Coordinates of C-alpha atoms and ligand atoms in Angstrom, one line a residue:
M1 CA -11.0 -39.4 -87.9
S2 CA -12.7 -41.6 -84.5
A3 CA -16.7 -41.1 -84.0
G4 CA -17.1 -38.7 -81.1
R5 CA -13.6 -36.6 -82.7
R6 CA -13.7 -33.0 -84.6
V7 CA -10.9 -32.0 -86.8
L8 CA -10.1 -28.1 -85.6
E9 CA -7.4 -28.1 -88.0
K10 CA -5.6 -29.6 -90.5
E11 CA -2.5 -29.3 -92.0
V12 CA -0.8 -26.1 -90.0
R13 CA 1.9 -24.1 -89.6
F14 CA 3.1 -25.2 -86.2
S15 CA 3.6 -21.7 -84.8
H16 CA 0.1 -20.7 -86.5
S17 CA -1.5 -24.0 -84.5
L18 CA -4.8 -22.7 -82.5
L19 CA -2.9 -24.2 -79.5
W20 CA -0.7 -21.8 -78.9
K21 CA -4.1 -19.1 -79.0
A22 CA -5.2 -21.6 -76.5
Q23 CA -2.3 -21.4 -74.5
R24 CA -2.5 -17.6 -74.4
Q25 CA -5.6 -18.1 -73.2
Y26 CA -4.9 -20.4 -70.4
F27 CA -2.4 -18.2 -69.0
D28 CA -4.3 -15.3 -69.3
E29 CA -8.0 -16.4 -67.0
K30 CA -5.7 -18.1 -64.9
G31 CA -3.5 -15.6 -64.2
V32 CA -1.3 -16.5 -60.4
E33 CA -4.4 -19.7 -59.9
A34 CA -2.4 -21.4 -62.6
W35 CA 0.6 -22.2 -59.7
S36 CA -2.0 -24.4 -57.4
G37 CA -1.4 -27.0 -58.7
T38 CA -1.5 -27.8 -62.6
V39 CA 1.2 -26.0 -63.5
P40 CA 4.3 -27.2 -62.4
F41 CA 6.8 -24.7 -60.9
F42 CA 8.8 -25.5 -58.0
I43 CA 11.5 -26.9 -60.4
T44 CA 12.4 -23.7 -61.7
S45 CA 10.9 -21.2 -59.2
N46 CA 12.7 -22.7 -55.7
P47 CA 16.1 -21.4 -53.4
F48 CA 18.3 -23.3 -54.7
I49 CA 18.5 -22.6 -58.8
A50 CA 17.3 -18.8 -57.5
K51 CA 21.5 -18.8 -56.3
R52 CA 23.2 -20.1 -58.2
Y53 CA 21.7 -17.6 -60.8
A54 CA 22.4 -15.3 -58.7
E55 CA 25.7 -15.8 -58.3
V56 CA 26.0 -16.0 -62.0
L57 CA 24.3 -13.2 -62.5
I58 CA 26.0 -11.4 -59.5
R59 CA 29.9 -12.3 -61.2
W60 CA 28.5 -11.1 -64.1
V61 CA 27.9 -7.6 -63.1
Q62 CA 31.6 -7.4 -61.5
D63 CA 33.5 -9.0 -64.6
L64 CA 31.4 -6.3 -67.2
L65 CA 33.0 -3.2 -64.8
Q66 CA 36.1 -4.7 -63.9
H67 CA 37.2 -5.8 -67.7
H68 CA 34.4 -4.1 -70.1
Q69 CA 34.1 -0.2 -68.4
A70 CA 30.3 -0.5 -68.4
D71 CA 29.0 2.3 -66.5
P72 CA 28.3 1.8 -63.1
H73 CA 26.0 5.2 -63.1
A74 CA 23.5 3.1 -65.9
P75 CA 21.6 -0.1 -64.6
F76 CA 21.8 -3.1 -65.5
Y77 CA 18.7 -4.6 -66.4
V78 CA 18.0 -8.1 -65.4
V79 CA 15.0 -8.9 -67.1
E80 CA 13.1 -11.7 -66.4
L81 CA 10.5 -13.6 -69.3
G82 CA 7.2 -15.6 -68.4
T83 CA 7.6 -14.5 -64.8
G84 CA 4.5 -17.0 -63.4
S85 CA 4.4 -16.2 -59.7
G86 CA 7.2 -14.0 -59.0
R87 CA 8.5 -17.2 -56.1
F88 CA 11.6 -17.5 -58.5
S89 CA 11.9 -13.5 -58.9
F90 CA 12.6 -12.9 -55.2
M91 CA 14.6 -15.3 -53.9
T92 CA 17.1 -14.7 -56.9
M93 CA 16.7 -10.4 -55.9
R94 CA 17.3 -11.7 -52.4
Y95 CA 20.5 -13.4 -52.6
L96 CA 20.9 -10.9 -56.1
F97 CA 21.0 -7.8 -53.5
E98 CA 22.8 -10.0 -51.2
L99 CA 25.7 -10.7 -52.7
Q100 CA 26.4 -7.3 -54.1
K101 CA 26.1 -5.9 -50.4
A102 CA 28.6 -8.6 -49.2
L103 CA 30.9 -7.8 -52.4
S104 CA 30.7 -4.0 -52.0
L105 CA 30.5 -3.9 -55.9
K106 CA 28.9 -0.5 -56.8
A107 CA 26.3 -0.8 -59.3
K108 CA 22.7 -0.2 -60.4
I109 CA 20.9 -3.1 -60.9
I110 CA 17.8 -3.1 -61.8
Y111 CA 15.9 -5.9 -62.0
V112 CA 12.4 -6.4 -64.3
M113 CA 9.9 -9.4 -63.9
T114 CA 7.8 -9.2 -66.7
D115 CA 5.3 -11.2 -68.1
F116 CA 2.0 -11.3 -71.1
T117 CA -0.8 -11.7 -68.8
A118 CA -2.2 -8.6 -66.9
S119 CA -2.9 -10.3 -63.4
N120 CA 0.5 -11.4 -62.5
L121 CA 1.2 -7.9 -62.4
S122 CA -1.3 -7.5 -60.1
F123 CA -0.3 -9.8 -58.0
W124 CA 3.2 -8.9 -57.7
Q125 CA 2.9 -5.1 -57.3
E126 CA 0.7 -6.1 -54.4
H127 CA 3.2 -8.9 -53.1
E128 CA 4.2 -7.6 -49.3
K129 CA 7.9 -9.4 -50.3
L130 CA 8.0 -7.8 -53.5
K131 CA 7.2 -4.1 -51.9
P132 CA 10.5 -3.4 -50.1
F133 CA 12.9 -4.1 -53.3
V134 CA 10.3 -1.3 -55.1
D135 CA 11.2 0.8 -52.3
Q136 CA 14.7 0.9 -52.8
G137 CA 14.3 1.8 -56.7
L138 CA 16.2 -2.0 -57.4
L139 CA 12.7 -4.3 -58.8
D140 CA 10.7 -2.9 -62.2
F141 CA 7.5 -4.2 -64.2
A142 CA 6.7 -4.6 -67.7
I143 CA 3.8 -6.0 -69.2
Y144 CA 5.7 -7.4 -72.1
D145 CA 4.9 -10.4 -74.8
L146 CA 7.7 -12.3 -76.4
E147 CA 6.2 -12.7 -79.2
E148 CA 4.6 -9.6 -80.0
D149 CA 6.2 -6.3 -78.1
L150 CA 8.9 -4.9 -79.4
S151 CA 10.3 -2.6 -76.4
L152 CA 9.3 -2.7 -72.3
K153 CA 7.4 -0.2 -70.4
L154 CA 8.6 -0.1 -67.0
E155 CA 5.4 0.6 -64.5
V156 CA 7.2 1.5 -61.9
S157 CA 9.9 4.0 -63.1
G158 CA 8.0 4.9 -66.3
Q159 CA 10.8 4.8 -68.3
I160 CA 10.8 3.1 -71.9
L161 CA 12.9 0.2 -72.8
K162 CA 13.6 0.5 -76.7
S163 CA 16.4 -0.2 -79.3
G164 CA 19.4 1.1 -78.5
E165 CA 18.7 2.7 -74.9
V166 CA 20.1 0.3 -73.1
K167 CA 23.7 1.5 -72.2
N168 CA 24.6 -2.3 -70.2
P169 CA 24.7 -5.3 -71.1
I170 CA 21.3 -7.0 -70.8
A171 CA 20.6 -10.0 -68.6
V172 CA 17.8 -12.1 -70.1
L173 CA 16.0 -14.4 -67.9
G174 CA 14.2 -17.5 -68.8
N175 CA 12.8 -20.1 -66.7
Y176 CA 10.2 -23.0 -68.0
I177 CA 9.2 -20.2 -70.8
F178 CA 11.2 -21.2 -74.1
D179 CA 8.8 -24.4 -73.9
T180 CA 5.4 -22.2 -73.5
V181 CA 6.1 -20.1 -76.6
S182 CA 5.9 -21.1 -80.5
D183 CA 7.5 -23.1 -82.4
D184 CA 8.2 -24.5 -86.0
A185 CA 8.6 -28.3 -86.6
F186 CA 10.9 -29.3 -88.4
Y187 CA 12.1 -32.6 -89.5
V188 CA 15.6 -34.3 -91.2
K189 CA 16.0 -37.5 -94.2
D190 CA 19.6 -37.6 -95.9
G191 CA 20.0 -33.8 -96.1
Q192 CA 16.2 -33.0 -96.9
L193 CA 14.0 -30.6 -95.0
F194 CA 10.9 -31.4 -94.8
E195 CA 8.6 -28.4 -92.5
S196 CA 6.2 -30.7 -90.0
L197 CA 2.7 -29.4 -89.9
I198 CA 0.4 -30.0 -87.3
S199 CA -3.3 -31.3 -87.3
V200 CA -5.4 -31.3 -83.9
E201 CA -8.3 -32.9 -82.7
A202 CA -11.1 -33.1 -80.2
E203 CA -14.0 -34.5 -78.4
E204 CA -17.2 -32.9 -79.2
E205 CA -17.1 -32.1 -76.3
N206 CA -14.3 -29.9 -75.5
V207 CA -15.2 -27.8 -78.7
Q208 CA -16.7 -24.5 -78.8
E209 CA -16.8 -21.9 -81.5
G210 CA -13.8 -24.4 -82.5
M211 CA -11.4 -23.6 -79.6
P212 CA -10.7 -26.7 -77.2
L213 CA -12.5 -25.5 -73.9
S214 CA -9.2 -27.8 -72.3
L215 CA -5.6 -28.6 -73.6
E216 CA -5.9 -32.2 -72.2
N217 CA -6.4 -35.2 -74.0
L218 CA -6.1 -33.4 -77.6
N219 CA -4.7 -36.0 -80.0
C220 CA -2.2 -34.0 -82.3
R221 CA 0.3 -35.2 -85.3
F222 CA 1.8 -34.3 -87.9
T223 CA 2.4 -34.6 -91.3
R224 CA 5.6 -33.6 -93.2
Y225 CA 6.4 -32.5 -97.2
P226 CA 9.7 -31.4 -98.3
I227 CA 11.2 -27.7 -98.1
A228 CA 13.7 -25.6 -99.2
V229 CA 16.0 -24.2 -96.3
D230 CA 14.9 -20.4 -97.2
Y231 CA 11.2 -20.6 -95.3
Y232 CA 11.5 -17.2 -93.0
D233 CA 11.8 -14.0 -94.6
N234 CA 15.5 -13.5 -91.5
P235 CA 18.4 -14.4 -93.4
L236 CA 19.8 -15.6 -90.1
W237 CA 17.2 -18.2 -89.3
N238 CA 16.7 -19.5 -92.5
E239 CA 21.1 -20.0 -91.8
I240 CA 20.3 -21.9 -89.0
L241 CA 17.6 -24.3 -90.9
S242 CA 20.4 -24.8 -93.3
L243 CA 23.0 -25.7 -90.8
Y244 CA 20.7 -28.8 -89.3
A245 CA 19.4 -30.1 -93.1
K246 CA 23.8 -30.5 -93.0
T247 CA 24.3 -31.8 -90.0
L248 CA 21.1 -33.7 -88.8
K249 CA 21.2 -37.3 -90.2
N250 CA 17.8 -38.5 -89.7
G251 CA 15.0 -36.8 -86.6
S252 CA 12.5 -34.5 -85.8
F253 CA 14.0 -31.1 -84.6
L254 CA 11.7 -28.1 -83.3
F255 CA 12.3 -23.7 -84.2
P256 CA 11.9 -22.2 -81.3
L257 CA 10.3 -19.3 -83.4
G258 CA 9.0 -17.4 -79.9
G259 CA 11.8 -17.4 -78.2
L260 CA 14.4 -16.2 -80.8
K261 CA 12.1 -13.0 -81.5
S262 CA 12.2 -11.9 -78.1
L263 CA 16.0 -12.3 -78.7
E264 CA 16.2 -10.6 -81.6
V265 CA 14.0 -7.6 -79.3
F266 CA 16.4 -7.7 -76.5
R267 CA 19.6 -7.9 -79.3
S268 CA 18.4 -5.0 -80.4
L269 CA 17.6 -3.5 -76.6
S270 CA 21.3 -3.7 -76.0
G271 CA 23.1 -3.0 -79.0
G272 CA 23.8 -6.7 -79.5
K273 CA 25.4 -7.5 -75.9
M274 CA 23.1 -9.9 -73.4
L275 CA 23.5 -12.4 -71.0
L276 CA 21.0 -15.4 -71.3
I277 CA 20.1 -17.7 -68.4
A278 CA 17.8 -20.1 -69.6
T279 CA 16.1 -23.2 -68.1
D280 CA 13.9 -25.6 -69.2
K281 CA 13.9 -29.6 -70.5
G282 CA 15.8 -29.0 -73.1
Y283 CA 17.9 -30.8 -76.0
S284 CA 22.3 -29.3 -76.2
F285 CA 23.3 -31.5 -78.8
L286 CA 22.3 -32.8 -81.9
H287 CA 22.9 -36.2 -80.9
E288 CA 19.5 -35.6 -78.9
M289 CA 17.6 -35.2 -81.7
E290 CA 19.3 -37.4 -84.0
G291 CA 16.7 -40.2 -84.7
K292 CA 14.1 -38.4 -83.0
E293 CA 10.5 -39.5 -84.0
D294 CA 8.2 -35.9 -83.8
S295 CA 8.2 -33.3 -81.4
K296 CA 5.7 -34.3 -77.9
L297 CA 3.3 -31.9 -77.2
V298 CA 3.0 -32.8 -72.9
F299 CA -0.2 -30.8 -71.4
H300 CA -0.8 -30.4 -67.7
G301 CA -3.1 -27.3 -67.5
S302 CA -1.0 -25.8 -70.5
F303 CA 1.1 -27.6 -72.6
S304 CA 5.0 -27.4 -73.1
M305 CA 7.6 -28.3 -75.8
T306 CA 10.8 -29.8 -75.3
V307 CA 13.2 -26.7 -76.0
N308 CA 15.8 -26.9 -78.4
F309 CA 18.9 -25.1 -76.9
H310 CA 21.0 -26.5 -79.7
A311 CA 19.4 -23.9 -81.7
I312 CA 19.9 -20.7 -79.1
G313 CA 23.2 -21.5 -79.6
E314 CA 23.5 -21.3 -83.0
Y315 CA 22.2 -17.9 -83.3
F316 CA 24.4 -17.4 -80.6
K317 CA 26.9 -18.6 -82.5
I318 CA 26.1 -16.8 -85.8
L319 CA 26.1 -13.3 -83.9
K320 CA 29.6 -14.3 -82.6
G321 CA 28.5 -15.2 -79.1
D322 CA 29.1 -17.9 -76.8
V323 CA 27.3 -21.3 -75.1
A324 CA 27.4 -22.2 -72.4
L325 CA 24.9 -25.3 -72.8
Q326 CA 24.6 -28.1 -70.6
N327 CA 25.6 -31.7 -71.0
E328 CA 23.1 -34.2 -71.5
R329 CA 20.9 -35.0 -68.5
D330 CA 17.4 -36.7 -67.4
S331 CA 16.2 -33.6 -66.2
I332 CA 15.8 -29.8 -66.7
K333 CA 18.9 -28.0 -68.1
T334 CA 20.4 -24.5 -67.3
C335 CA 22.3 -23.8 -70.5
T336 CA 24.0 -20.0 -70.5
Y337 CA 24.0 -17.7 -73.9
T338 CA 26.1 -14.6 -73.8
M339 CA 27.1 -12.1 -77.0
G340 CA 28.8 -9.2 -77.7
V341 CA 30.9 -9.5 -74.6
S342 CA 32.9 -13.3 -74.6
L343 CA 32.6 -15.4 -72.0
E344 CA 35.9 -16.2 -72.3
T345 CA 37.0 -12.5 -70.8
L346 CA 34.9 -12.7 -68.2
P347 CA 36.7 -15.3 -65.7
E348 CA 34.7 -15.0 -62.8
T349 CA 31.3 -15.5 -64.2
K350 CA 32.8 -18.7 -66.8
Q351 CA 33.6 -20.3 -63.4
A352 CA 29.7 -19.4 -61.4
I353 CA 28.3 -21.1 -64.6
Q354 CA 30.5 -24.1 -64.7
S355 CA 30.2 -25.1 -60.3
G356 CA 26.6 -23.5 -60.0
F357 CA 25.0 -25.2 -63.7
Q358 CA 26.9 -27.4 -65.8
N359 CA 29.2 -29.5 -62.8
F360 CA 25.5 -30.2 -60.5
G361 CA 22.9 -27.7 -61.5
P362 CA 18.7 -26.9 -60.8
G363 CA 18.3 -29.4 -63.0
D364 CA 20.7 -32.2 -60.8
Y365 CA 19.5 -30.7 -57.2
F366 CA 15.8 -31.8 -58.4
S367 CA 16.8 -35.2 -59.4
L368 CA 17.8 -36.0 -56.1
H369 CA 15.1 -34.1 -53.9
R370 CA 12.6 -35.5 -55.6
N371 CA 14.3 -39.1 -55.1
I372 CA 14.3 -38.7 -51.3
R373 CA 10.6 -37.0 -51.1
E374 CA 9.6 -39.8 -52.9
M375 CA 11.5 -42.9 -50.7
K376 CA 8.7 -43.1 -47.7
D377 CA 11.9 -44.5 -46.3
P378 CA 11.7 -44.3 -42.4
A379 CA 16.1 -44.7 -42.1
I380 CA 16.4 -41.4 -43.8
S381 CA 17.2 -40.2 -40.6
L382 CA 17.4 -36.2 -39.6
T383 CA 20.6 -35.8 -40.4
T384 CA 19.7 -36.1 -43.8
L385 CA 16.9 -34.0 -44.4
L386 CA 18.7 -31.3 -42.6
A387 CA 21.7 -32.4 -45.3
Q388 CA 18.6 -31.6 -47.3
L389 CA 16.9 -29.0 -46.8
A390 CA 20.6 -27.3 -46.9
L391 CA 21.3 -28.1 -50.4
S392 CA 17.8 -26.8 -51.1
G393 CA 19.0 -23.3 -49.5
W394 CA 15.7 -23.9 -46.8
D395 CA 13.4 -24.1 -49.6
P396 CA 9.6 -23.9 -47.3
Y397 CA 8.2 -26.4 -49.4
V398 CA 11.2 -28.9 -48.7
L399 CA 9.8 -28.5 -45.1
S400 CA 6.5 -29.1 -46.1
C401 CA 7.1 -32.1 -47.6
F402 CA 8.7 -33.7 -45.2
I403 CA 7.4 -31.7 -41.6
P404 CA 5.4 -35.3 -40.3
R405 CA 8.5 -37.4 -40.5
V406 CA 10.7 -33.9 -38.8
L407 CA 7.9 -33.4 -35.9
A408 CA 8.1 -37.5 -34.8
E409 CA 11.6 -37.0 -34.6
L410 CA 12.8 -34.3 -33.3
P411 CA 11.4 -34.2 -29.7
K412 CA 13.6 -38.0 -29.3
A413 CA 16.8 -36.3 -31.3
S414 CA 20.2 -34.9 -29.6
K415 CA 20.0 -31.2 -28.7
L416 CA 22.3 -30.2 -31.2
L417 CA 20.1 -31.6 -33.9
Q418 CA 17.3 -29.4 -32.2
I419 CA 19.0 -26.5 -32.1
A420 CA 19.6 -26.7 -36.1
F421 CA 16.3 -27.3 -36.6
A422 CA 15.7 -23.8 -34.9
K423 CA 18.5 -22.1 -36.4
A424 CA 16.8 -23.2 -40.1
A425 CA 13.4 -21.8 -39.4
D426 CA 14.6 -18.7 -39.3
E427 CA 15.9 -19.7 -42.6
I428 CA 12.9 -20.8 -43.8
K429 CA 11.2 -18.0 -42.7
A430 CA 12.6 -15.5 -45.0
N431 CA 12.3 -17.7 -47.9
I432 CA 8.7 -17.7 -47.6
Y433 CA 6.5 -16.5 -50.8
L434 CA 2.4 -16.9 -50.5
M435 CA 0.7 -17.6 -53.6
P436 CA -2.5 -19.2 -53.9
G437 CA -2.3 -23.1 -53.0
V438 CA 1.1 -22.8 -51.2
E439 CA 0.5 -24.6 -47.9
D440 CA 0.7 -23.2 -44.9
Y441 CA 4.4 -22.7 -44.5
Y442 CA 4.8 -20.6 -42.0
F443 CA 2.2 -23.1 -39.5
N444 CA 5.2 -25.0 -40.2
V445 CA 8.2 -23.3 -39.8
G446 CA 5.7 -22.0 -36.4
L447 CA 6.7 -25.4 -35.3
L448 CA 10.0 -25.7 -35.7
Y449 CA 10.1 -22.4 -33.1
H450 CA 8.2 -24.1 -30.5
N451 CA 9.8 -27.2 -30.5
G452 CA 13.3 -25.4 -30.3
G453 CA 11.3 -23.5 -27.3
R454 CA 11.9 -20.0 -29.2
Y455 CA 8.2 -19.1 -28.9
P456 CA 8.2 -15.0 -29.4
E457 CA 9.1 -16.1 -32.6
A458 CA 6.7 -18.9 -32.9
I459 CA 3.6 -16.9 -31.8
E460 CA 4.6 -14.4 -34.6
C461 CA 4.8 -17.3 -37.2
Y462 CA 1.4 -18.5 -36.2
Q463 CA -0.3 -15.6 -36.2
Q464 CA 0.8 -15.2 -39.6
S465 CA -0.4 -18.5 -40.1
L466 CA -4.0 -17.7 -39.4
A467 CA -3.4 -14.2 -41.1
S468 CA -2.3 -15.9 -44.7
H469 CA -4.8 -19.7 -44.3
G470 CA -7.6 -18.4 -42.1
E471 CA -9.1 -20.0 -38.5
K472 CA -8.3 -23.5 -37.9
F473 CA -7.8 -25.2 -33.8
S474 CA -3.5 -25.8 -34.2
S475 CA -2.8 -22.3 -34.6
Y476 CA -5.6 -20.9 -31.5
Y477 CA -4.1 -24.1 -29.7
N478 CA 0.0 -23.8 -30.8
L479 CA -1.0 -20.0 -30.0
G480 CA -1.9 -21.1 -26.6
L481 CA 1.0 -23.0 -25.4
C482 CA 3.5 -21.2 -26.9
S483 CA 1.4 -18.3 -24.6
Y484 CA 1.7 -20.4 -21.1
F485 CA 5.3 -21.5 -22.1
H486 CA 6.4 -17.7 -22.8
K487 CA 4.8 -17.0 -18.9
D488 CA 1.8 -14.8 -21.3
L489 CA -1.5 -16.5 -19.4
Q490 CA -3.7 -13.8 -20.5
G491 CA -3.2 -14.2 -23.3
A492 CA -3.1 -18.0 -23.6
L493 CA -6.4 -17.5 -22.1
E494 CA -7.5 -16.1 -25.3
Y495 CA -6.2 -18.3 -27.5
F496 CA -7.3 -21.7 -26.3
K497 CA -11.2 -19.9 -25.8
K498 CA -10.4 -19.1 -29.6
A499 CA -9.6 -22.8 -30.1
I500 CA -12.0 -24.5 -28.5
P501 CA -15.2 -23.6 -31.7
F502 CA -13.0 -25.5 -33.7
D503 CA -12.1 -28.7 -30.8
T504 CA -13.2 -32.1 -31.1
E505 CA -10.9 -33.2 -28.1
R506 CA -11.5 -31.5 -25.4
R507 CA -8.1 -30.2 -25.4
A508 CA -8.5 -26.5 -25.4
K509 CA -11.6 -26.7 -23.3
E510 CA -8.7 -28.4 -20.3
W511 CA -6.2 -26.4 -21.4
M512 CA -8.5 -23.5 -20.7
N513 CA -9.0 -24.6 -17.2
K514 CA -6.1 -24.9 -16.2
V515 CA -4.9 -21.2 -17.1
S516 CA -8.0 -20.3 -15.5
S517 CA -7.6 -21.5 -12.3
E518 CA -3.7 -20.5 -12.4
L519 CA -4.7 -17.0 -13.3
N520 CA -7.2 -17.3 -10.5
S521 CA -4.3 -18.8 -7.7
A522 CA -2.1 -15.8 -9.2
Ligands
SAM601 C1 5.4 -22.3 -68.0 S1 4.8 -20.7 -67.4 C2 6.4 -20.6 -66.3 C3 6.2 -19.3 -65.1 C4 7.8 -19.4 -64.2 N1 8.4 -18.7 -65.1 C5 8.4 -20.3 -63.7 O1 9.4 -21.3 -63.9 O2 7.5 -21.3 -63.1 C6 4.5 -19.6 -68.4 C7 4.6 -17.6 -68.4 O3 4.9 -17.8 -69.0 C8 3.6 -17.0 -69.6 N2 3.7 -16.4 -71.3 C9 3.4 -17.7 -71.7 N3 3.2 -16.8 -73.1 C10 3.9 -15.7 -73.1 C11 4.6 -14.7 -74.0 N4 4.3 -14.9 -75.1 N5 5.1 -13.6 -73.6 C12 5.4 -13.2 -71.8 N6 4.8 -14.3 -71.2 C13 3.9 -15.7 -71.6 C14 2.6 -17.2 -68.3 O4 1.5 -15.9 -69.1 C15 2.9 -17.6 -67.5 O5 3.1 -16.8 -66.6

């Protein structure tokens, strides 16, 4: 042990590590604040991924009704695990219910947002963008802990989803959650299985009552001991372990214990009929784990692990299920699993999985987006930026990445492009989901309307910007300009007056004088 460091635990089974307790405390204390800059969320909570999930979900319901005599009067529950902010849920529901309407699909689909953090649930219950779904009976909420709970109590309907109670197959969605809940760690060498026990050290000043104060900069290492394959009480899990002992030549792997505990619950709720869609960084194939040394913990406020999608696949296969894993990617992967109803008998679903996840998935989209975002190349044209916005599914976050360029170029752009950006504003505005730490999206969309001469829409957006992000010069000043060009001189005067205390360049004062004199002469 190095000087100034304290051993917090020594050679502990990974799933029993105090790190998981610290992780739980982190999310419990932070609630939705976890997303204001520390825990990454954009990659799994954007309109691109939401649209792909919605397309698979609607085809799944459609296929079940057409080919499997599912009951259109009984609910199809779509349960999202470890929901977090709710940005993904909002966008997925938008697309899902729009698609249902477009297809005239008669089915009772109920989306259930879950998390183990009560403050997240309160945030969703109050969120103006989620209320319409609740009011229409399309959305419910539950406090659900993947590692502990055996049933789900729905907050709105009061119903309890417990073993055998769910009539139709259940859909389970898990983004950035299987990497967050507990794993055990193993290693295989020449057919011998080893358990990898974790030891954790922290700087003295980062320790309080035996727990780390911050999860950053912990020193974690694994030590291996040979074990037999009947490690768990659950024979199904031991079957997965023995498969690794037989097939992995030499390498470490994680056993997704927390995730599998939860899947056992959903298997039991639904009588073994389930669709699982999960997105995370992860391994799909054995060869990706071959030769790997010990698993790495990645710290970013909380910590995460690389998910063993392959092991989840083995679980489904043992239960005679089907697996559609995403091919090798150096990004997040989206993997889909079914049990109880073969994927071969769900033709539309299979097609949607292939095109939406496997051919060009959410991870591919994010890689492209990040690359364009980070290229500060002024040669990237407005046309390319518009294409990037369209590919994103009109994401307010993507607009905020490029807004200075858009504003600088748009006044010089062709009429066609100006109209296209003003139309894009409608789509982008519909995707705004406010949460702590987000940029002033309403203001950005207001700028697009403003530039396109759509003053009433711009005024509404600037007013919403004031409500969400507080008073500032640019909102009042732009409200003044839009009111003026919309021929509301009295309104313009009021807004310029309000801008004056924030004005350092006397622009608002000049405008106020101009509007006053126009009003007087009128
Ligand atoms: C890394 S965040 C992912 C959030 C969101 N799904 C996303 O893609 O951005 C993990 C979320 O899972 C929740 N969580 C962590 N452990 C959990 C558990 N055992 N049961 C239920 N939720 C859990 C946290 O509160 C947090 O909201």
